[in-house]
Amino acid sequence: MENFAVIDLGSNSARLTISEIEDDGTYKVIKQLKEMVRLSEDMGADQNLQQPAIERTITALKKFRDEYSKLPNLKVRAIATAATRMAKNQKKFLKQVADEVAGLQLEVIPGTLEAHYDFVGVINTLPVSNCVIMDTGGGSCELILVQNGKATNLISLPVGAVNLTERFFKNGTDKIKAEDLFWETTFVNQLFNDVWWLRKGQNLPIVALGGSNRTLAKIKRKESDFRHFENIHGFRMSVASVNQVYAEVISKDLAGRKKIPGLTKERADIIAGGMTPIVTILRFLDSDRVVFSQNGVREGILLEHVAQLQEEGKIGQRS
């Protein structure tokens, strides 16, 4: 039996998933943690990670280390995505992490690999064969066109909930201004227009990942009084329902958004900017529904690791 820990350090949150992989090829998740670190906060035009954000991140990584360090037969895979990818002080940050978190080696992965792991996590856990996968994070947005169960095209766009909010809501997010929202929507729509293959996804459902997108589902499920409202894997929403939730979010000031059931207070300042891409792509592709996935990068990494162990003969095939 192997304990396999995956750390996913994004622009807004840091996440840990620990799984037990048995000798017969079966596995189960035994621990999941999430910390809102807002690593990309105030990176600005010079694209440097700021010290307060770095300190929050290191504190979170130390908390993760305390969770997995005592486990036997342990393997750790720690990846960093958009914020660290873009940071000009990336090497200094990675060294600081290694120095302060017991030699933890963060692997900075390209956006295309992040999109690939999203695809692996989705295609193996949801019954979808033709769709557009969209993972809106804090600093990037991954898009994958899936045709007949294969990822035919994928891309990572350098926009997400945090950097879109900082770029277009410069006067703050207490009250959402129509002008700010208009320019953000126009910008995102143009980005999609520049992805030549994206229109091949016309009329296909969107499979949605990422904190902002999942919040849509949580708000709707809370509104509908689902007992386990956070269990959104496979949950479907119509475009009308998405629009209704989005309209509610952008109509409220910051204090009002913090009171919306299903929306965490820590995300209230970036949620309007973060939901705009999915609302925009639904119109861009004339999609009729969204299917939500709780599985993405970390699950994709786990599944590929299990497959590699099986290929090497270290564990058996799942029956």
Short mmCIF file of C-alpha atoms in Angstrom, two decimals:
data_model
loop_
_atom_site.label_atom_id
_atom_site.label_comp_id
_atom_site.label_asym_id
_atom_site.label_seq_id
_atom_site.Cartn_x
_atom_site.Cartn_y
_atom_site.Cartn_z
CA MET A 1 0.00 0.00 0.00
CA GLU A 2 1.22 3.49 -0.93
CA ASN A 3 0.14 6.84 0.47
CA PHE A 4 0.06 9.34 -2.39
CA ALA A 5 -0.24 13.04 -1.56
CA VAL A 6 -1.00 15.59 -4.26
CA ILE A 7 -0.58 19.31 -3.61
CA ASP A 8 -2.11 21.72 -6.11
CA LEU A 9 -0.95 25.29 -5.54
CA GLY A 10 -3.12 27.64 -7.57
CA SER A 11 -3.48 31.40 -7.77
CA ASN A 12 -6.30 31.58 -5.23
CA SER A 13 -6.19 28.35 -3.23
CA ALA A 14 -3.85 25.58 -2.19
CA ARG A 15 -5.31 22.07 -2.03
CA LEU A 16 -4.11 18.75 -0.68
CA THR A 17 -5.49 15.31 -1.49
CA ILE A 18 -4.08 12.20 0.18
CA SER A 19 -5.04 8.81 -1.26
CA GLU A 20 -4.31 5.24 -0.20
CA ILE A 21 -3.37 3.08 -3.19
CA GLU A 22 -3.75 -0.63 -2.46
CA ASP A 23 -1.68 -3.44 -3.94
CA ASP A 24 -4.67 -4.64 -5.98
CA GLY A 25 -4.92 -1.28 -7.79
CA THR A 26 -7.86 0.09 -5.82
CA TYR A 27 -7.55 3.46 -4.12
CA LYS A 28 -9.49 5.77 -1.84
CA VAL A 29 -9.15 9.39 -0.78
CA ILE A 30 -8.45 9.61 2.95
CA LYS A 31 -7.87 13.34 3.41
CA GLN A 32 -8.61 16.59 1.60
CA LEU A 33 -7.64 20.09 2.70
CA LYS A 34 -8.07 23.51 1.16
CA GLU A 35 -6.52 26.84 2.15
CA MET A 36 -7.37 30.17 0.52
CA VAL A 37 -3.91 31.66 0.00
CA ARG A 38 -4.61 34.22 -2.78
CA LEU A 39 -1.05 33.73 -4.07
CA SER A 40 -1.56 35.96 -7.13
CA GLU A 41 -2.84 38.91 -5.10
CA ASP A 42 -1.32 42.27 -6.14
CA MET A 43 1.18 40.71 -8.57
CA GLY A 44 0.60 43.73 -10.78
CA ALA A 45 2.25 44.54 -14.09
CA ASP A 46 5.69 43.48 -12.86
CA GLN A 47 4.32 39.94 -12.18
CA ASN A 48 6.06 39.45 -8.85
CA LEU A 49 4.62 37.35 -6.04
CA GLN A 50 4.15 39.57 -2.99
CA GLN A 51 5.56 38.67 0.42
CA PRO A 52 2.21 38.56 2.32
CA ALA A 53 0.87 36.11 -0.27
CA ILE A 54 4.06 34.04 -0.10
CA GLU A 55 3.82 33.86 3.69
CA ARG A 56 0.18 32.76 3.55
CA THR A 57 1.13 30.08 1.06
CA ILE A 58 4.05 28.76 3.10
CA THR A 59 1.85 28.60 6.20
CA ALA A 60 -0.67 26.50 4.23
CA LEU A 61 2.04 24.21 2.85
CA LYS A 62 3.40 23.65 6.36
CA LYS A 63 -0.12 22.68 7.50
CA PHE A 64 -0.28 20.21 4.60
CA ARG A 65 3.13 18.80 5.53
CA ASP A 66 1.92 18.16 9.08
CA GLU A 67 -0.91 16.06 7.61
CA TYR A 68 1.14 13.78 5.36
CA SER A 69 4.65 13.70 6.82
CA LYS A 70 3.99 10.90 9.33
CA LEU A 71 2.37 8.55 6.82
CA PRO A 72 4.28 5.38 5.86
CA ASN A 73 5.36 4.55 2.31
CA LEU A 74 4.64 8.10 1.22
CA LYS A 75 5.02 9.72 -2.20
CA VAL A 76 4.34 13.43 -2.66
CA ARG A 77 3.63 15.21 -5.94
CA ALA A 78 3.42 18.99 -5.51
CA ILE A 79 2.51 21.15 -8.50
CA ALA A 80 2.17 24.90 -8.92
CA THR A 81 0.09 26.52 -11.63
CA ALA A 82 -0.76 29.97 -13.02
CA ALA A 83 0.51 32.41 -10.38
CA THR A 84 3.85 30.64 -9.97
CA ARG A 85 4.08 30.09 -13.75
CA MET A 86 3.80 33.80 -14.41
CA ALA A 87 5.91 35.05 -11.51
CA LYS A 88 9.21 36.72 -12.37
CA ASN A 89 10.45 35.90 -8.87
CA GLN A 90 9.51 32.24 -9.35
CA LYS A 91 12.98 30.81 -8.58
CA LYS A 92 13.25 32.78 -5.34
CA PHE A 93 9.77 31.63 -4.29
CA LEU A 94 10.49 27.95 -5.06
CA LYS A 95 13.73 28.13 -3.05
CA GLN A 96 11.93 29.74 -0.12
CA VAL A 97 9.33 26.95 -0.17
CA ALA A 98 12.05 24.27 -0.28
CA ASP A 99 13.95 25.95 2.56
CA GLU A 100 10.97 26.47 4.84
CA VAL A 101 8.78 23.43 4.10
CA ALA A 102 11.20 20.58 4.72
CA GLY A 103 12.60 20.41 1.20
CA LEU A 104 9.24 20.41 -0.58
CA GLN A 105 9.91 20.58 -4.31
CA LEU A 106 7.17 22.44 -6.17
CA GLU A 107 6.90 21.46 -9.82
CA VAL A 108 5.72 24.34 -12.00
CA ILE A 109 3.62 22.77 -14.74
CA PRO A 110 2.65 24.39 -18.06
CA GLY A 111 -0.98 25.31 -18.63
CA THR A 112 -1.37 22.63 -21.30
CA LEU A 113 -0.40 19.92 -18.80
CA GLU A 114 -2.82 21.38 -16.27
CA ALA A 115 -5.55 21.13 -18.94
CA HIS A 116 -4.51 17.53 -19.68
CA TYR A 117 -4.86 16.54 -16.02
CA ASP A 118 -8.28 18.23 -15.93
CA PHE A 119 -9.31 16.08 -18.89
CA VAL A 120 -8.05 12.86 -17.25
CA GLY A 121 -9.88 13.69 -14.01
CA VAL A 122 -13.16 14.42 -15.80
CA ILE A 123 -13.25 11.76 -18.52
CA ASN A 124 -12.63 8.93 -16.05
CA THR A 125 -15.27 9.99 -13.53
CA LEU A 126 -18.15 11.48 -15.54
CA PRO A 127 -20.17 9.89 -18.38
CA VAL A 128 -19.28 12.53 -20.98
CA SER A 129 -17.91 11.96 -24.48
CA ASN A 130 -18.58 15.27 -26.26
CA CYS A 131 -18.22 18.49 -24.30
CA VAL A 132 -16.07 21.52 -23.54
CA ILE A 133 -14.27 21.30 -20.21
CA MET A 134 -13.69 24.66 -18.51
CA ASP A 135 -11.54 25.09 -15.42
CA THR A 136 -11.63 28.69 -14.18
CA GLY A 137 -9.05 29.17 -11.46
CA GLY A 138 -7.65 32.25 -9.79
CA GLY A 139 -5.13 33.10 -12.50
CA SER A 140 -5.87 30.91 -15.52
CA CYS A 141 -8.68 29.29 -17.45
CA GLU A 142 -8.17 25.90 -19.08
CA LEU A 143 -10.38 24.88 -22.00
CA ILE A 144 -10.51 21.37 -23.47
CA LEU A 145 -12.57 20.30 -26.47
CA VAL A 146 -13.64 16.67 -26.01
CA GLN A 147 -14.89 14.77 -29.05
CA ASN A 148 -15.75 11.06 -28.88
CA GLY A 149 -14.03 10.81 -25.52
CA LYS A 150 -10.73 12.28 -26.74
CA ALA A 151 -9.16 15.64 -25.95
CA THR A 152 -8.83 16.99 -29.48
CA ASN A 153 -7.75 20.52 -28.51
CA LEU A 154 -6.76 22.23 -25.29
CA ILE A 155 -5.43 25.60 -24.15
CA SER A 156 -4.68 27.56 -20.99
CA LEU A 157 -5.65 31.23 -21.01
CA PRO A 158 -3.93 33.53 -18.47
CA VAL A 159 -7.18 34.84 -16.94
CA GLY A 160 -8.97 33.83 -13.77
CA ALA A 161 -11.07 35.11 -10.90
CA VAL A 162 -8.28 37.02 -9.15
CA ASN A 163 -6.51 38.69 -12.07
CA LEU A 164 -9.76 39.49 -13.92
CA THR A 165 -11.10 41.17 -10.78
CA GLU A 166 -7.91 43.16 -10.26
CA ARG A 167 -7.84 44.21 -13.91
CA PHE A 168 -11.46 45.25 -14.46
CA PHE A 169 -12.76 46.21 -11.01
CA LYS A 170 -10.08 48.76 -10.15
CA ASN A 171 -12.44 50.84 -8.04
CA GLY A 172 -13.15 47.86 -5.82
CA THR A 173 -15.85 45.22 -5.74
CA ASP A 174 -18.15 46.61 -3.07
CA LYS A 175 -20.72 47.44 -5.74
CA ILE A 176 -20.39 45.91 -9.19
CA LYS A 177 -20.44 48.63 -11.83
CA ALA A 178 -22.10 47.89 -15.17
CA GLU A 179 -19.22 49.52 -17.04
CA ASP A 180 -16.61 47.28 -15.36
CA LEU A 181 -18.66 44.17 -16.04
CA PHE A 182 -19.16 45.19 -19.66
CA TRP A 183 -15.44 45.60 -20.31
CA GLU A 184 -14.61 42.32 -18.57
CA THR A 185 -17.23 40.43 -20.61
CA THR A 186 -16.03 42.05 -23.84
CA PHE A 187 -12.42 41.11 -23.07
CA VAL A 188 -13.27 37.48 -22.20
CA ASN A 189 -15.45 37.12 -25.30
CA GLN A 190 -12.58 38.34 -27.48
CA LEU A 191 -10.24 35.82 -25.85
CA PHE A 192 -12.63 33.02 -26.73
CA ASN A 193 -12.98 34.38 -30.26
CA ASP A 194 -9.21 34.10 -30.69
CA VAL A 195 -9.23 30.36 -29.91
CA TRP A 196 -9.76 29.06 -33.45
CA TRP A 197 -11.02 25.60 -32.52
CA LEU A 198 -13.41 26.63 -29.76
CA ARG A 199 -16.43 27.07 -32.04
CA LYS A 200 -16.22 23.33 -32.76
CA GLY A 201 -17.80 23.07 -29.32
CA GLN A 202 -20.97 24.81 -30.53
CA ASN A 203 -24.06 23.48 -28.68
CA LEU A 204 -22.01 21.09 -26.55
CA PRO A 205 -22.45 21.02 -22.76
CA ILE A 206 -19.84 22.74 -20.58
CA VAL A 207 -18.18 20.59 -17.91
CA ALA A 208 -17.19 23.10 -15.25
CA LEU A 209 -14.34 22.99 -12.74
CA GLY A 210 -12.63 25.58 -10.56
CA GLY A 211 -13.73 27.45 -7.47
CA SER A 212 -15.81 30.15 -9.15
CA ASN A 213 -17.67 27.67 -11.36
CA ARG A 214 -18.31 25.22 -8.55
CA THR A 215 -19.69 28.07 -6.45
CA LEU A 216 -22.46 28.43 -9.05
CA ALA A 217 -23.54 24.88 -8.31
CA LYS A 218 -23.25 25.28 -4.55
CA ILE A 219 -25.42 28.40 -4.54
CA LYS A 220 -28.06 26.65 -6.65
CA ARG A 221 -28.00 23.48 -4.55
CA LYS A 222 -28.23 25.50 -1.34
CA GLU A 223 -31.14 27.46 -2.79
CA SER A 224 -32.86 24.16 -3.67
CA ASP A 225 -32.21 22.89 -0.12
CA PHE A 226 -30.05 19.90 -1.06
CA ARG A 227 -28.83 18.28 2.16
CA HIS A 228 -25.28 17.70 0.88
CA PHE A 229 -25.08 20.89 -1.15
CA GLU A 230 -21.28 20.69 -1.62
CA ASN A 231 -21.49 17.28 -3.33
CA ILE A 232 -21.72 18.70 -6.85
CA HIS A 233 -20.02 16.01 -8.97
CA GLY A 234 -22.31 15.35 -11.92
CA PHE A 235 -24.78 18.07 -10.91
CA ARG A 236 -26.42 19.80 -13.90
CA MET A 237 -27.65 23.35 -14.31
CA SER A 238 -29.57 24.90 -17.17
CA VAL A 239 -28.34 28.15 -18.71
CA ALA A 240 -31.38 29.88 -17.23
CA SER A 241 -30.36 28.74 -13.73
CA VAL A 242 -26.76 29.85 -14.28
CA ASN A 243 -27.95 33.27 -15.43
CA GLN A 244 -30.28 33.57 -12.46
CA VAL A 245 -27.47 32.88 -9.96
CA TYR A 246 -25.09 35.22 -11.80
CA ALA A 247 -27.70 38.00 -11.81
CA GLU A 248 -28.17 37.58 -8.05
CA VAL A 249 -24.42 37.75 -7.43
CA ILE A 250 -23.76 40.88 -9.50
CA SER A 251 -26.82 42.69 -8.12
CA LYS A 252 -25.50 42.69 -4.54
CA ASP A 253 -22.81 44.70 -2.81
CA LEU A 254 -19.93 42.93 -1.07
CA ALA A 255 -21.80 42.59 2.23
CA GLY A 256 -24.78 41.14 0.38
CA ARG A 257 -22.67 38.64 -1.53
CA LYS A 258 -21.11 37.43 1.72
CA LYS A 259 -24.60 36.47 2.88
CA ILE A 260 -25.50 34.38 -0.19
CA PRO A 261 -25.91 30.75 0.97
CA GLY A 262 -23.34 28.50 -0.71
CA LEU A 263 -20.87 31.34 -1.37
CA THR A 264 -17.90 31.46 1.01
CA LYS A 265 -17.07 34.88 2.44
CA GLU A 266 -13.45 34.54 1.29
CA ARG A 267 -14.57 34.35 -2.34
CA ALA A 268 -17.17 37.14 -2.26
CA ASP A 269 -14.83 39.85 -3.58
CA ILE A 270 -13.77 37.90 -6.69
CA ILE A 271 -16.88 35.87 -7.47
CA ALA A 272 -18.45 38.28 -9.99
CA GLY A 273 -15.24 38.50 -12.00
CA GLY A 274 -14.73 34.75 -11.65
CA MET A 275 -18.20 33.74 -12.88
CA THR A 276 -18.11 35.96 -15.97
CA PRO A 277 -16.08 33.51 -18.13
CA ILE A 278 -18.57 30.65 -17.78
CA VAL A 279 -21.58 32.91 -18.40
CA THR A 280 -19.78 34.28 -21.47
CA ILE A 281 -18.81 30.89 -22.91
CA LEU A 282 -22.36 29.57 -22.56
CA ARG A 283 -23.50 32.36 -24.87
CA PHE A 284 -20.44 32.09 -27.11
CA LEU A 285 -21.09 28.38 -27.79
CA ASP A 286 -24.88 28.49 -27.42
CA SER A 287 -24.64 25.68 -24.87
CA ASP A 288 -27.80 24.60 -23.09
CA ARG A 289 -26.38 23.24 -19.84
CA VAL A 290 -23.47 22.94 -17.44
CA VAL A 291 -22.30 19.72 -15.78
CA PHE A 292 -20.11 20.21 -12.72
CA SER A 293 -17.06 18.15 -11.83
CA GLN A 294 -15.34 17.91 -8.48
CA ASN A 295 -12.52 16.02 -10.15
CA GLY A 296 -9.78 17.78 -12.06
CA VAL A 297 -6.03 18.24 -11.78
CA ARG A 298 -5.39 16.34 -8.54
CA GLU A 299 -7.57 13.41 -9.59
CA GLY A 300 -5.94 13.38 -13.03
CA ILE A 301 -2.50 13.17 -11.40
CA LEU A 302 -3.70 10.36 -9.11
CA LEU A 303 -5.19 8.35 -11.97
CA GLU A 304 -2.05 8.66 -14.10
CA HIS A 305 0.10 7.68 -11.10
CA VAL A 306 -2.02 4.56 -10.48
CA ALA A 307 -1.77 3.66 -14.18
CA GLN A 308 2.02 4.06 -14.06
CA LEU A 309 2.31 1.82 -10.98
CA GLN A 310 0.24 -0.81 -12.80
CA GLU A 311 2.39 -0.51 -15.92
CA GLU A 312 5.52 -1.05 -13.82
CA GLY A 313 3.96 -4.11 -12.18
CA LYS A 314 4.10 -2.57 -8.70
CA ILE A 315 0.37 -2.97 -8.15
CA GLY A 316 -2.34 -5.08 -9.77
CA GLN A 317 -5.09 -4.04 -12.18
CA ARG A 318 -8.39 -2.91 -10.70
CA SER A 319 -11.09 -5.50 -11.29
#
